[in-house]
Amino acid sequence: MPEHTALSVDLHTGRRAQASCNALQLGEKLGQAEQPEGANPAHHLRRETALALNDDTARRLAEHAALQAATDPRQTGQITDTSLCHGWAGLLLTTERIAADAARLDLREALPALRDRLTAETQHHPAPEHAGLLTGPAGVLLTLHTLTTARPVDPEWETCLLLSP
């Protein structure tokens, strides 16, 4: 794998554009055991990089890491809120976006449990009203609306999280 490889990610539109990445470092990180990260979109970014590089091994590793983040009780047990930032809403949205075209069917199978958990946590532990999009109820509601309505909001709002459907 070359040390520097062109890949495309346009942060404004969520579409591919020119950027650069140290592909060797990415491969090393993907080969390491994942640390619990809550709803970190790093799994999505690793997978997108692997797709841009046509690296099936890196893609599979990134999808496996995303599955572990969504289903491993040691990792989900560290999620302490419902937020979009590092809470249940962020984990659900990130997992949904990865699962949409993942080779792993078990990622899609994990989604109902994540939706149920977000709903339960929202009812029992609502986000503080004074918090903003990333840590407050607005991000949770926007995530739920985006993933459950036939008429979702413009998906470009997710580019602030480095996600795009």
Coordinates of C-alpha atoms in Angstrom, one line a residue:
M1 CA 0.0 0.0 0.0
P2 CA 1.5 3.4 -0.9
E3 CA 2.4 5.8 1.9
H4 CA 0.3 8.7 0.5
T5 CA -2.8 8.0 -1.6
A6 CA -5.3 10.4 -3.0
L7 CA -8.8 9.9 -1.8
S8 CA -11.9 11.9 -2.1
V9 CA -14.1 13.5 0.6
D10 CA -15.8 16.9 0.2
L11 CA -16.7 18.0 3.7
H12 CA -19.2 20.6 2.4
T13 CA -21.2 18.3 0.2
G14 CA -20.4 14.9 1.6
R15 CA -19.3 13.9 -1.9
R16 CA -15.9 12.7 -2.9
A17 CA -13.2 15.3 -3.7
Q18 CA -9.4 15.4 -3.4
A19 CA -7.7 15.0 -0.1
S20 CA -4.8 12.9 1.1
C21 CA -4.3 10.2 3.6
N22 CA -1.4 8.1 4.9
A23 CA -2.7 4.7 3.8
L24 CA -0.1 2.8 5.8
Q25 CA -1.1 4.5 9.0
L26 CA -4.7 3.8 8.2
G27 CA -3.9 0.1 7.7
E28 CA -2.0 0.0 10.9
K29 CA -4.9 1.5 12.8
L30 CA -7.5 -0.8 11.2
G31 CA -5.4 -3.8 12.3
Q32 CA -5.3 -2.7 15.9
A33 CA -8.0 -3.8 18.4
E34 CA -10.7 -1.2 18.6
Q35 CA -11.0 0.8 21.8
P36 CA -14.5 1.6 23.0
E37 CA -15.3 4.9 21.4
G38 CA -19.0 5.3 21.8
A39 CA -20.5 6.9 18.7
N40 CA -17.2 8.0 17.1
P41 CA -17.7 8.3 13.3
A42 CA -14.1 7.1 12.9
H43 CA -15.4 3.7 11.8
H44 CA -17.3 5.4 9.0
L45 CA -14.3 7.4 7.9
R46 CA -12.1 4.4 7.9
R47 CA -14.6 2.5 5.8
E48 CA -14.9 5.4 3.3
T49 CA -11.1 5.6 3.1
A50 CA -11.0 1.8 2.5
L51 CA -13.6 2.1 -0.3
A52 CA -11.8 5.0 -1.9
L53 CA -8.6 2.9 -1.9
N54 CA -10.4 -0.2 -3.1
D55 CA -9.0 -2.0 -0.1
D56 CA -11.4 -4.9 0.8
T57 CA -9.4 -5.9 3.8
A58 CA -9.5 -2.5 5.4
R59 CA -13.2 -2.2 4.5
R60 CA -14.0 -5.5 6.3
L61 CA -11.9 -4.4 9.3
A62 CA -13.8 -1.1 9.5
E63 CA -17.1 -2.8 9.2
H64 CA -16.2 -5.3 11.9
A65 CA -15.1 -2.4 14.2
A66 CA -18.4 -0.7 13.5
L67 CA -20.3 -3.9 14.4
Q68 CA -18.3 -4.2 17.6
A69 CA -19.0 -0.6 18.5
A70 CA -22.8 -1.3 18.0
T71 CA -23.1 -4.7 19.7
D72 CA -20.2 -5.3 22.2
P73 CA -21.5 -4.6 25.7
R74 CA -18.1 -3.5 26.8
Q75 CA -18.3 -0.7 24.2
T76 CA -22.0 0.1 24.4
G77 CA -21.7 0.1 28.2
Q78 CA -19.5 3.2 28.0
I79 CA -22.1 5.2 26.3
T80 CA -23.5 7.5 28.9
D81 CA -26.0 9.7 27.1
T82 CA -28.3 9.9 24.1
S83 CA -26.3 12.6 22.3
L84 CA -25.4 12.8 18.6
C85 CA -21.8 13.5 19.6
H86 CA -20.8 10.3 21.4
G87 CA -24.1 8.9 22.5
W88 CA -26.8 6.5 21.3
A89 CA -28.1 8.9 18.5
G90 CA -24.6 9.2 17.1
L91 CA -24.0 5.4 17.3
L92 CA -27.3 4.7 15.6
L93 CA -26.8 7.2 12.8
T94 CA -23.2 6.1 12.1
T95 CA -24.1 2.4 12.1
E96 CA -27.1 3.1 9.8
R97 CA -24.9 4.9 7.3
I98 CA -22.2 2.2 7.3
A99 CA -24.9 -0.6 7.2
A100 CA -26.6 1.0 4.2
D101 CA -24.1 -0.6 1.7
A102 CA -22.0 -2.8 3.9
A103 CA -21.0 -6.3 3.0
R104 CA -21.9 -7.4 6.5
L105 CA -25.6 -8.1 6.9
D106 CA -25.2 -8.3 10.7
L107 CA -24.7 -4.5 10.7
R108 CA -28.2 -4.1 9.4
E109 CA -29.5 -6.7 11.9
A110 CA -28.0 -4.6 14.8
L111 CA -30.1 -1.5 13.9
P112 CA -33.5 -2.4 15.5
A113 CA -31.8 -2.9 18.9
L114 CA -29.9 0.4 18.6
R115 CA -33.2 2.2 17.7
D116 CA -34.9 0.6 20.7
R117 CA -32.0 1.5 23.0
L118 CA -32.0 5.1 21.8
T119 CA -35.8 5.4 22.3
A120 CA -35.6 3.9 25.8
E121 CA -32.6 6.0 26.9
T122 CA -34.4 9.2 25.5
Q123 CA -37.4 8.4 27.6
H124 CA -35.5 7.6 30.8
H125 CA -32.5 10.1 30.5
P126 CA -33.5 13.0 28.3
A127 CA -30.7 15.3 27.0
P128 CA -30.3 18.6 28.8
E129 CA -32.5 21.3 27.2
H130 CA -29.8 23.9 27.1
A131 CA -27.4 21.8 25.1
G132 CA -26.8 22.3 21.3
L133 CA -27.1 20.0 18.3
L134 CA -24.2 17.7 19.2
T135 CA -25.0 17.1 22.8
G136 CA -28.7 18.1 23.2
P137 CA -32.1 17.0 22.3
A138 CA -32.0 18.7 18.9
G139 CA -29.4 16.2 17.6
V140 CA -31.3 13.2 19.0
L141 CA -34.6 14.4 17.5
L142 CA -33.0 15.2 14.1
T143 CA -31.4 11.7 14.1
L144 CA -34.7 10.0 14.9
H145 CA -36.5 12.1 12.3
T146 CA -33.9 11.4 9.6
L147 CA -34.0 7.6 10.2
T148 CA -37.7 7.1 10.7
T149 CA -39.7 9.4 8.4
A150 CA -40.6 8.9 4.8
R151 CA -39.7 12.6 4.2
P152 CA -36.3 13.1 6.0
V153 CA -34.6 16.4 6.1
D154 CA -31.9 17.2 3.6
P155 CA -29.2 14.5 4.3
E156 CA -26.5 17.1 3.8
W157 CA -26.9 18.1 7.5
E158 CA -24.9 15.0 8.3
T159 CA -21.8 16.4 6.7
C160 CA -21.1 18.2 9.9
L161 CA -20.5 14.7 11.3
L162 CA -18.5 13.7 8.3
L163 CA -21.3 11.4 7.3
S164 CA -23.4 11.3 4.2
P165 CA -26.1 8.8 3.2

